[in-house]
Amino acid sequence: MALSRVCWARAALWGSAVTPGPHVTRKLQLVRCGLAWGAPRSSKLHLSPKADVKSLISYVVAKTKVINGKYHRFLGRHFPRFYVMYTIFMKGLQMLWADAKKARRIKTNMWKHNIEFHQLPYREMEHLRQFRRDVTKCLFLGIISIPPFANYLVFLLMYLFPRQLLIQHFWTPKQQIDFLDIYHALRKRSHPEILCYLEKVIPLVSDAGLRGHMTELCTKIQHGTHPAVHDILALRECFSNHPLGMKQLHALQMKALSRAMLLTPYLPSFLLRYRLKTHTIVIHQLDRALAKLGIGQLSPQEVKSACYLRGLNSTHIAEERCRAWLGEWLQISCSLKEAELSLLLHNVVLLSVNYTGTGR
């Protein structure tokens, strides 16, 4: 046995032609196969569980996009009206979600750097203000959809009353124009009432010069003349205390001013006064931030939105006219102190009622 092993080893080394036994031949074949195919694969060559999950997710996402595209084409072909509503609703959700993430970033930055609302740049201030109003409107829908099966009723109400229940993200382009016209018509109804009240308080003004100036201003406005900036600023003393200061306004006047600011008038007097004051302070802070930024930095849509917030129906006015009007507003607003903000509140009517182009 030992002699055979030695002979076999010598033959293997010297390249002998000695034929090995069957057992040894089988071992050589296995070794050669191993050399031909290489070493066994290491476990590192296999995909990791994370890579498998990523590939699965990408596959599911790709398939979902294909199915979603087919579904959209089916709706657009067979149900075109429903497809328009569905598309607007989905885009509205995406815009609302994007607004929520932006508002969260702004609030986080305020918290980290200890920044107050009035210290923010104009666009961030405006975004937070508008997002709060949108969330308040959406919150009402969320509350009424809490009871079981009430969500079906909510969808019906959203379809029947989109202006009252939905925010602008979910309006069609035509609805945006029509609804803004409707809202402006509602606040325009309060203009005569506000001007009438200004005429009634003229005898209560102690200074004779201010009485004459206010009489002249009311007469000009009633005859369709757009007042100049200096004509309005000359009356700032009347609006800082009695009879037109924020604390001296009567309930009926506050209701009319609330309608002019597109705020609900169906609240107790102390809540109306608080809400009008808070809303006017926010606009005053926005005006100061906008003055720092400059009107020329605003896009056309931002200019029209800013004018509409301050009482002008900018949907039917050229952009240049809107920028000129906004410049007049800022000239008045940035000249006022906090005690004179009642004038800014009335300025929603004084500066916008006869502006050129407000035919509606």
Short mmCIF file of C-alpha atoms in Angstrom, two decimals:
data_model
loop_
_atom_site.label_atom_id
_atom_site.label_comp_id
_atom_site.label_asym_id
_atom_site.label_seq_id
_atom_site.Cartn_x
_atom_site.Cartn_y
_atom_site.Cartn_z
CA MET A 1 0.00 0.00 0.00
CA ALA A 2 2.72 2.45 0.93
CA LEU A 3 4.71 1.48 -2.14
CA SER A 4 1.75 2.21 -4.44
CA ARG A 5 1.24 5.64 -2.93
CA VAL A 6 4.89 6.49 -3.45
CA CYS A 7 4.75 5.33 -7.04
CA TRP A 8 1.64 7.35 -7.72
CA ALA A 9 3.12 10.48 -6.21
CA ARG A 10 6.30 10.01 -8.28
CA ALA A 11 4.25 9.57 -11.44
CA ALA A 12 2.23 12.68 -10.72
CA LEU A 13 5.36 14.73 -10.22
CA TRP A 14 7.29 13.38 -13.19
CA GLY A 15 4.37 13.32 -15.58
CA SER A 16 4.33 9.59 -15.72
CA ALA A 17 1.80 7.84 -17.92
CA VAL A 18 0.83 5.49 -15.14
CA THR A 19 -2.91 5.17 -15.05
CA PRO A 20 -4.33 5.96 -11.62
CA GLY A 21 -6.98 3.93 -9.96
CA PRO A 22 -10.69 4.69 -10.30
CA HIS A 23 -10.92 6.32 -6.87
CA VAL A 24 -8.05 8.64 -7.61
CA THR A 25 -9.44 9.41 -11.08
CA ARG A 26 -12.71 10.55 -9.57
CA LYS A 27 -10.85 12.91 -7.22
CA LEU A 28 -8.89 14.39 -10.11
CA GLN A 29 -12.07 15.03 -12.07
CA LEU A 30 -13.61 16.87 -9.12
CA VAL A 31 -10.49 18.97 -8.70
CA ARG A 32 -10.43 19.85 -12.40
CA CYS A 33 -14.11 20.82 -12.36
CA GLY A 34 -13.40 23.04 -9.40
CA LEU A 35 -10.56 24.74 -11.22
CA ALA A 36 -12.65 25.18 -14.34
CA TRP A 37 -15.66 26.71 -12.64
CA GLY A 38 -13.73 28.64 -10.03
CA ALA A 39 -14.07 28.71 -6.29
CA PRO A 40 -17.50 28.60 -4.69
CA ARG A 41 -19.20 31.99 -4.68
CA SER A 42 -18.88 33.99 -1.55
CA SER A 43 -21.99 35.18 0.25
CA LYS A 44 -20.82 38.74 -0.38
CA LEU A 45 -21.64 38.40 -4.06
CA HIS A 46 -25.33 37.96 -3.35
CA LEU A 47 -27.56 41.09 -3.18
CA SER A 48 -28.03 42.40 0.32
CA PRO A 49 -31.53 42.52 1.82
CA LYS A 50 -31.56 46.31 1.41
CA ALA A 51 -30.74 46.01 -2.30
CA ASP A 52 -33.47 43.41 -2.71
CA VAL A 53 -35.97 45.72 -1.01
CA LYS A 54 -34.93 48.68 -3.17
CA SER A 55 -35.26 46.67 -6.37
CA LEU A 56 -38.67 45.43 -5.25
CA ILE A 57 -39.81 48.96 -4.45
CA SER A 58 -38.60 50.29 -7.79
CA TYR A 59 -40.42 47.47 -9.56
CA VAL A 60 -43.66 48.19 -7.68
CA VAL A 61 -43.34 51.93 -8.37
CA ALA A 62 -42.78 51.34 -12.08
CA LYS A 63 -45.77 49.02 -12.31
CA THR A 64 -47.91 51.49 -10.33
CA LYS A 65 -47.02 54.29 -12.74
CA VAL A 66 -48.00 52.13 -15.70
CA ILE A 67 -51.32 51.15 -14.12
CA ASN A 68 -51.96 54.74 -13.06
CA GLY A 69 -51.33 55.98 -16.60
CA LYS A 70 -53.77 53.44 -18.02
CA TYR A 71 -56.34 54.45 -15.39
CA HIS A 72 -55.97 58.14 -16.28
CA ARG A 73 -56.39 57.40 -19.99
CA PHE A 74 -59.49 55.33 -19.23
CA LEU A 75 -61.05 58.13 -17.16
CA GLY A 76 -60.18 60.79 -19.73
CA ARG A 77 -61.69 58.73 -22.54
CA HIS A 78 -64.91 57.53 -20.89
CA PHE A 79 -65.56 60.02 -18.05
CA PRO A 80 -64.04 63.39 -19.12
CA ARG A 81 -65.87 65.56 -16.57
CA PHE A 82 -65.02 63.30 -13.68
CA TYR A 83 -61.43 63.13 -14.92
CA VAL A 84 -61.13 66.93 -14.77
CA MET A 85 -62.41 66.95 -11.18
CA TYR A 86 -60.15 64.03 -10.25
CA THR A 87 -57.08 65.73 -11.75
CA ILE A 88 -57.78 69.03 -9.97
CA PHE A 89 -58.36 67.22 -6.68
CA MET A 90 -55.08 65.27 -6.91
CA LYS A 91 -53.09 68.37 -7.89
CA GLY A 92 -54.74 70.27 -5.05
CA LEU A 93 -53.67 67.61 -2.56
CA GLN A 94 -50.10 67.79 -3.85
CA MET A 95 -50.03 71.59 -3.56
CA LEU A 96 -51.54 71.49 -0.08
CA TRP A 97 -48.97 68.92 1.02
CA ALA A 98 -46.16 71.04 -0.42
CA ASP A 99 -47.54 74.09 1.43
CA ALA A 100 -47.64 72.11 4.66
CA LYS A 101 -44.00 71.03 4.31
CA LYS A 102 -42.92 74.60 3.54
CA ALA A 103 -44.87 75.96 6.52
CA ARG A 104 -43.24 73.36 8.73
CA ARG A 105 -39.77 74.39 7.54
CA ILE A 106 -40.57 78.04 8.24
CA LYS A 107 -41.89 77.29 11.74
CA THR A 108 -38.87 75.11 12.50
CA ASN A 109 -36.53 77.90 11.40
CA MET A 110 -38.45 80.38 13.56
CA TRP A 111 -38.09 78.09 16.56
CA LYS A 112 -34.39 77.41 16.02
CA HIS A 113 -33.40 81.05 15.53
CA ASN A 114 -35.98 82.57 17.91
CA ILE A 115 -37.62 84.62 15.14
CA GLU A 116 -41.03 86.26 15.47
CA PHE A 117 -43.63 86.35 12.70
CA HIS A 118 -43.07 90.04 11.89
CA GLN A 119 -39.33 89.40 11.46
CA LEU A 120 -39.80 86.94 8.60
CA PRO A 121 -39.29 87.86 4.93
CA TYR A 122 -42.41 88.86 3.02
CA ARG A 123 -42.96 85.61 1.13
CA GLU A 124 -42.62 83.47 4.26
CA MET A 125 -45.01 85.73 6.18
CA GLU A 126 -47.57 85.58 3.37
CA HIS A 127 -47.20 81.81 3.09
CA LEU A 128 -47.88 81.28 6.78
CA ARG A 129 -50.84 83.65 6.75
CA GLN A 130 -52.47 81.95 3.77
CA PHE A 131 -51.70 78.45 5.02
CA ARG A 132 -53.37 79.17 8.35
CA ARG A 133 -56.54 80.27 6.55
CA ASP A 134 -56.46 77.18 4.33
CA VAL A 135 -55.95 74.83 7.27
CA THR A 136 -58.84 76.46 9.13
CA LYS A 137 -61.11 75.81 6.17
CA CYS A 138 -59.91 72.22 5.80
CA LEU A 139 -60.31 71.67 9.53
CA PHE A 140 -64.02 72.37 9.24
CA LEU A 141 -64.33 69.66 6.58
CA GLY A 142 -62.41 67.27 8.80
CA ILE A 143 -64.73 67.87 11.74
CA ILE A 144 -67.96 67.30 9.82
CA SER A 145 -66.55 64.10 8.26
CA ILE A 146 -65.84 62.46 11.64
CA PRO A 147 -69.23 60.66 12.07
CA PRO A 148 -69.55 57.25 10.36
CA PHE A 149 -70.35 57.43 6.63
CA ALA A 150 -70.31 61.24 6.82
CA ASN A 151 -67.44 61.35 4.33
CA TYR A 152 -69.88 60.54 1.52
CA LEU A 153 -71.96 63.56 2.52
CA VAL A 154 -68.81 65.69 2.66
CA PHE A 155 -67.90 64.75 -0.92
CA LEU A 156 -71.39 65.74 -2.03
CA LEU A 157 -71.16 69.06 -0.19
CA MET A 158 -67.73 69.73 -1.70
CA TYR A 159 -69.18 69.16 -5.16
CA LEU A 160 -72.25 71.36 -4.55
CA PHE A 161 -70.51 74.17 -2.61
CA PRO A 162 -66.88 74.35 -3.77
CA ARG A 163 -66.56 78.10 -3.08
CA GLN A 164 -67.64 77.81 0.54
CA LEU A 165 -65.92 74.53 1.46
CA LEU A 166 -62.82 74.24 -0.73
CA ILE A 167 -59.64 76.28 -0.83
CA GLN A 168 -58.22 77.75 -4.03
CA HIS A 169 -56.01 74.70 -4.64
CA PHE A 170 -59.13 72.73 -5.56
CA TRP A 171 -60.76 75.35 -7.80
CA THR A 172 -60.67 75.20 -11.58
CA PRO A 173 -59.11 78.20 -13.38
CA LYS A 174 -62.59 79.43 -14.29
CA GLN A 175 -63.81 78.98 -10.73
CA GLN A 176 -60.89 81.00 -9.41
CA ILE A 177 -61.96 84.02 -11.47
CA ASP A 178 -65.69 83.58 -10.83
CA PHE A 179 -65.36 82.97 -7.10
CA LEU A 180 -63.03 85.93 -6.58
CA ASP A 181 -65.59 88.11 -8.38
CA ILE A 182 -68.32 86.78 -6.08
CA TYR A 183 -66.27 87.48 -2.96
CA HIS A 184 -65.47 91.00 -4.14
CA ALA A 185 -69.16 91.63 -4.88
CA LEU A 186 -69.95 90.57 -1.31
CA ARG A 187 -67.44 92.94 0.24
CA LYS A 188 -68.39 95.72 -2.18
CA ARG A 189 -71.90 95.73 -0.70
CA SER A 190 -70.44 97.02 2.56
CA HIS A 191 -68.72 100.03 0.95
CA PRO A 192 -71.75 102.39 0.98
CA GLU A 193 -72.47 101.49 4.58
CA ILE A 194 -68.89 102.27 5.65
CA LEU A 195 -68.86 105.58 3.76
CA CYS A 196 -72.24 106.51 5.23
CA TYR A 197 -70.91 105.90 8.72
CA LEU A 198 -67.90 108.13 8.00
CA GLU A 199 -70.27 110.95 7.05
CA LYS A 200 -72.27 110.48 10.24
CA VAL A 201 -69.24 110.89 12.49
CA ILE A 202 -67.98 114.07 10.82
CA PRO A 203 -69.80 116.33 13.34
CA LEU A 204 -68.07 114.41 16.17
CA VAL A 205 -64.60 115.46 14.97
CA SER A 206 -63.40 118.22 17.29
CA ASP A 207 -60.97 119.93 14.91
CA ALA A 208 -62.69 122.15 12.33
CA GLY A 209 -59.94 121.64 9.75
CA LEU A 210 -60.22 117.85 10.01
CA ARG A 211 -64.01 118.08 9.72
CA GLY A 212 -63.75 120.04 6.50
CA HIS A 213 -61.10 117.71 5.11
CA MET A 214 -63.15 114.60 5.87
CA THR A 215 -66.25 116.16 4.31
CA GLU A 216 -64.26 116.92 1.18
CA LEU A 217 -62.84 113.40 1.04
CA CYS A 218 -66.26 111.74 1.41
CA THR A 219 -67.70 114.02 -1.28
CA LYS A 220 -64.89 113.15 -3.71
CA ILE A 221 -65.34 109.43 -3.18
CA GLN A 222 -69.12 109.60 -3.60
CA HIS A 223 -68.64 111.44 -6.89
CA GLY A 224 -66.34 108.72 -8.21
CA THR A 225 -62.96 110.38 -7.67
CA HIS A 226 -59.99 108.31 -6.59
CA PRO A 227 -58.45 110.03 -3.53
CA ALA A 228 -54.79 111.00 -3.37
CA VAL A 229 -52.44 109.54 -0.78
CA HIS A 230 -51.96 112.87 1.03
CA ASP A 231 -55.76 113.33 1.28
CA ILE A 232 -56.04 110.08 3.24
CA LEU A 233 -52.96 110.60 5.40
CA ALA A 234 -54.23 114.03 6.44
CA LEU A 235 -57.00 112.27 8.41
CA ARG A 236 -54.76 109.95 10.42
CA GLU A 237 -55.48 111.86 13.63
CA CYS A 238 -59.22 111.15 13.34
CA PHE A 239 -58.55 107.41 13.20
CA SER A 240 -56.13 107.28 16.14
CA ASN A 241 -58.72 108.13 18.78
CA HIS A 242 -62.34 109.32 19.04
CA PRO A 243 -64.47 108.98 16.92
CA LEU A 244 -62.88 106.47 14.53
CA GLY A 245 -60.21 104.77 16.62
CA MET A 246 -60.17 100.99 16.75
CA LYS A 247 -61.61 101.03 20.29
CA GLN A 248 -64.36 103.53 19.42
CA LEU A 249 -65.91 101.62 16.48
CA HIS A 250 -69.54 100.58 16.90
CA ALA A 251 -70.84 97.08 16.33
CA LEU A 252 -72.59 97.82 13.02
CA GLN A 253 -69.49 99.53 11.67
CA MET A 254 -67.33 96.57 12.69
CA LYS A 255 -69.71 94.17 10.95
CA ALA A 256 -69.47 96.19 7.75
CA LEU A 257 -65.67 96.38 8.00
CA SER A 258 -65.54 92.62 8.60
CA ARG A 259 -67.46 92.00 5.38
CA ALA A 260 -65.10 94.37 3.57
CA MET A 261 -62.15 92.32 4.85
CA LEU A 262 -63.87 89.01 3.96
CA LEU A 263 -64.15 88.08 7.63
CA THR A 264 -67.27 86.66 9.20
CA PRO A 265 -69.47 89.37 10.77
CA TYR A 266 -71.47 86.88 12.86
CA LEU A 267 -69.49 87.21 16.07
CA PRO A 268 -69.90 89.17 19.31
CA SER A 269 -68.61 92.74 19.30
CA PHE A 270 -65.48 92.05 21.35
CA LEU A 271 -64.49 89.20 19.05
CA LEU A 272 -65.16 91.32 15.97
CA ARG A 273 -62.93 94.08 17.36
CA TYR A 274 -60.16 91.62 18.27
CA ARG A 275 -60.26 89.88 14.90
CA LEU A 276 -60.28 93.14 12.93
CA LYS A 277 -57.34 94.45 14.94
CA THR A 278 -55.38 91.20 14.56
CA HIS A 279 -56.05 91.01 10.83
CA THR A 280 -55.06 94.64 10.30
CA ILE A 281 -51.84 94.22 12.29
CA VAL A 282 -50.88 91.22 10.13
CA ILE A 283 -51.47 93.23 6.95
CA HIS A 284 -49.43 96.12 8.38
CA GLN A 285 -46.56 93.74 9.13
CA LEU A 286 -46.83 92.29 5.62
CA ASP A 287 -46.70 95.81 4.19
CA ARG A 288 -43.47 96.63 6.01
CA ALA A 289 -41.88 93.38 4.84
CA LEU A 290 -43.07 94.03 1.28
CA ALA A 291 -41.64 97.54 1.36
CA LYS A 292 -38.24 96.06 2.28
CA LEU A 293 -38.48 93.49 -0.52
CA GLY A 294 -39.78 95.89 -3.15
CA ILE A 295 -42.85 95.60 -5.35
CA GLY A 296 -40.65 95.04 -8.38
CA GLN A 297 -39.50 91.69 -6.92
CA LEU A 298 -43.03 90.26 -6.93
CA SER A 299 -44.34 88.04 -9.71
CA PRO A 300 -47.57 89.07 -11.51
CA GLN A 301 -49.57 86.53 -9.53
CA GLU A 302 -48.10 87.72 -6.23
CA VAL A 303 -48.98 91.32 -7.10
CA LYS A 304 -52.58 90.45 -7.90
CA SER A 305 -52.94 88.36 -4.74
CA ALA A 306 -51.52 91.18 -2.61
CA CYS A 307 -53.94 93.71 -4.13
CA TYR A 308 -56.94 91.42 -3.68
CA LEU A 309 -56.09 90.88 -0.02
CA ARG A 310 -56.10 94.66 0.50
CA GLY A 311 -59.50 95.27 -1.09
CA LEU A 312 -58.85 95.66 -4.82
CA ASN A 313 -60.48 93.31 -7.34
CA SER A 314 -57.25 92.73 -9.25
CA THR A 315 -58.52 89.87 -11.43
CA HIS A 316 -59.65 92.33 -14.12
CA ILE A 317 -56.91 94.98 -13.80
CA ALA A 318 -53.64 95.07 -15.69
CA GLU A 319 -50.49 94.19 -13.81
CA GLU A 320 -49.01 97.70 -14.14
CA ARG A 321 -52.15 99.25 -12.63
CA CYS A 322 -52.01 96.76 -9.77
CA ARG A 323 -48.39 97.64 -9.03
CA ALA A 324 -49.22 101.36 -9.05
CA TRP A 325 -52.15 100.85 -6.66
CA LEU A 326 -50.05 98.65 -4.37
CA GLY A 327 -47.43 101.38 -4.26
CA GLU A 328 -50.05 103.87 -3.05
CA TRP A 329 -51.21 101.43 -0.40
CA LEU A 330 -47.67 100.87 0.90
CA GLN A 331 -47.05 104.60 1.01
CA ILE A 332 -50.02 104.98 3.34
CA SER A 333 -49.46 101.83 5.39
CA CYS A 334 -45.78 102.38 6.10
CA SER A 335 -46.54 105.91 7.32
CA LEU A 336 -48.97 104.72 10.02
CA LYS A 337 -48.29 103.77 13.61
CA GLU A 338 -50.03 100.93 15.40
CA ALA A 339 -52.44 103.35 17.10
CA GLU A 340 -53.55 104.60 13.66
CA LEU A 341 -54.35 101.20 12.12
CA SER A 342 -58.06 102.01 12.01
CA LEU A 343 -57.20 104.22 9.02
CA LEU A 344 -55.54 101.23 7.33
CA LEU A 345 -58.70 99.24 7.99
CA HIS A 346 -60.89 101.90 6.36
CA ASN A 347 -58.34 102.27 3.58
CA VAL A 348 -59.67 98.98 2.15
CA VAL A 349 -62.66 101.08 1.04
CA LEU A 350 -61.18 104.56 0.62
CA LEU A 351 -58.39 103.55 -1.73
CA SER A 352 -60.13 100.85 -3.76
CA VAL A 353 -63.73 101.90 -4.32
CA ASN A 354 -63.05 104.27 -7.28
CA TYR A 355 -59.78 102.93 -8.63
CA THR A 356 -59.63 102.79 -12.42
CA GLY A 357 -60.51 99.40 -13.81
CA THR A 358 -62.72 98.23 -10.93
CA GLY A 359 -65.85 98.02 -13.02
CA ARG A 360 -66.98 94.85 -11.30
#
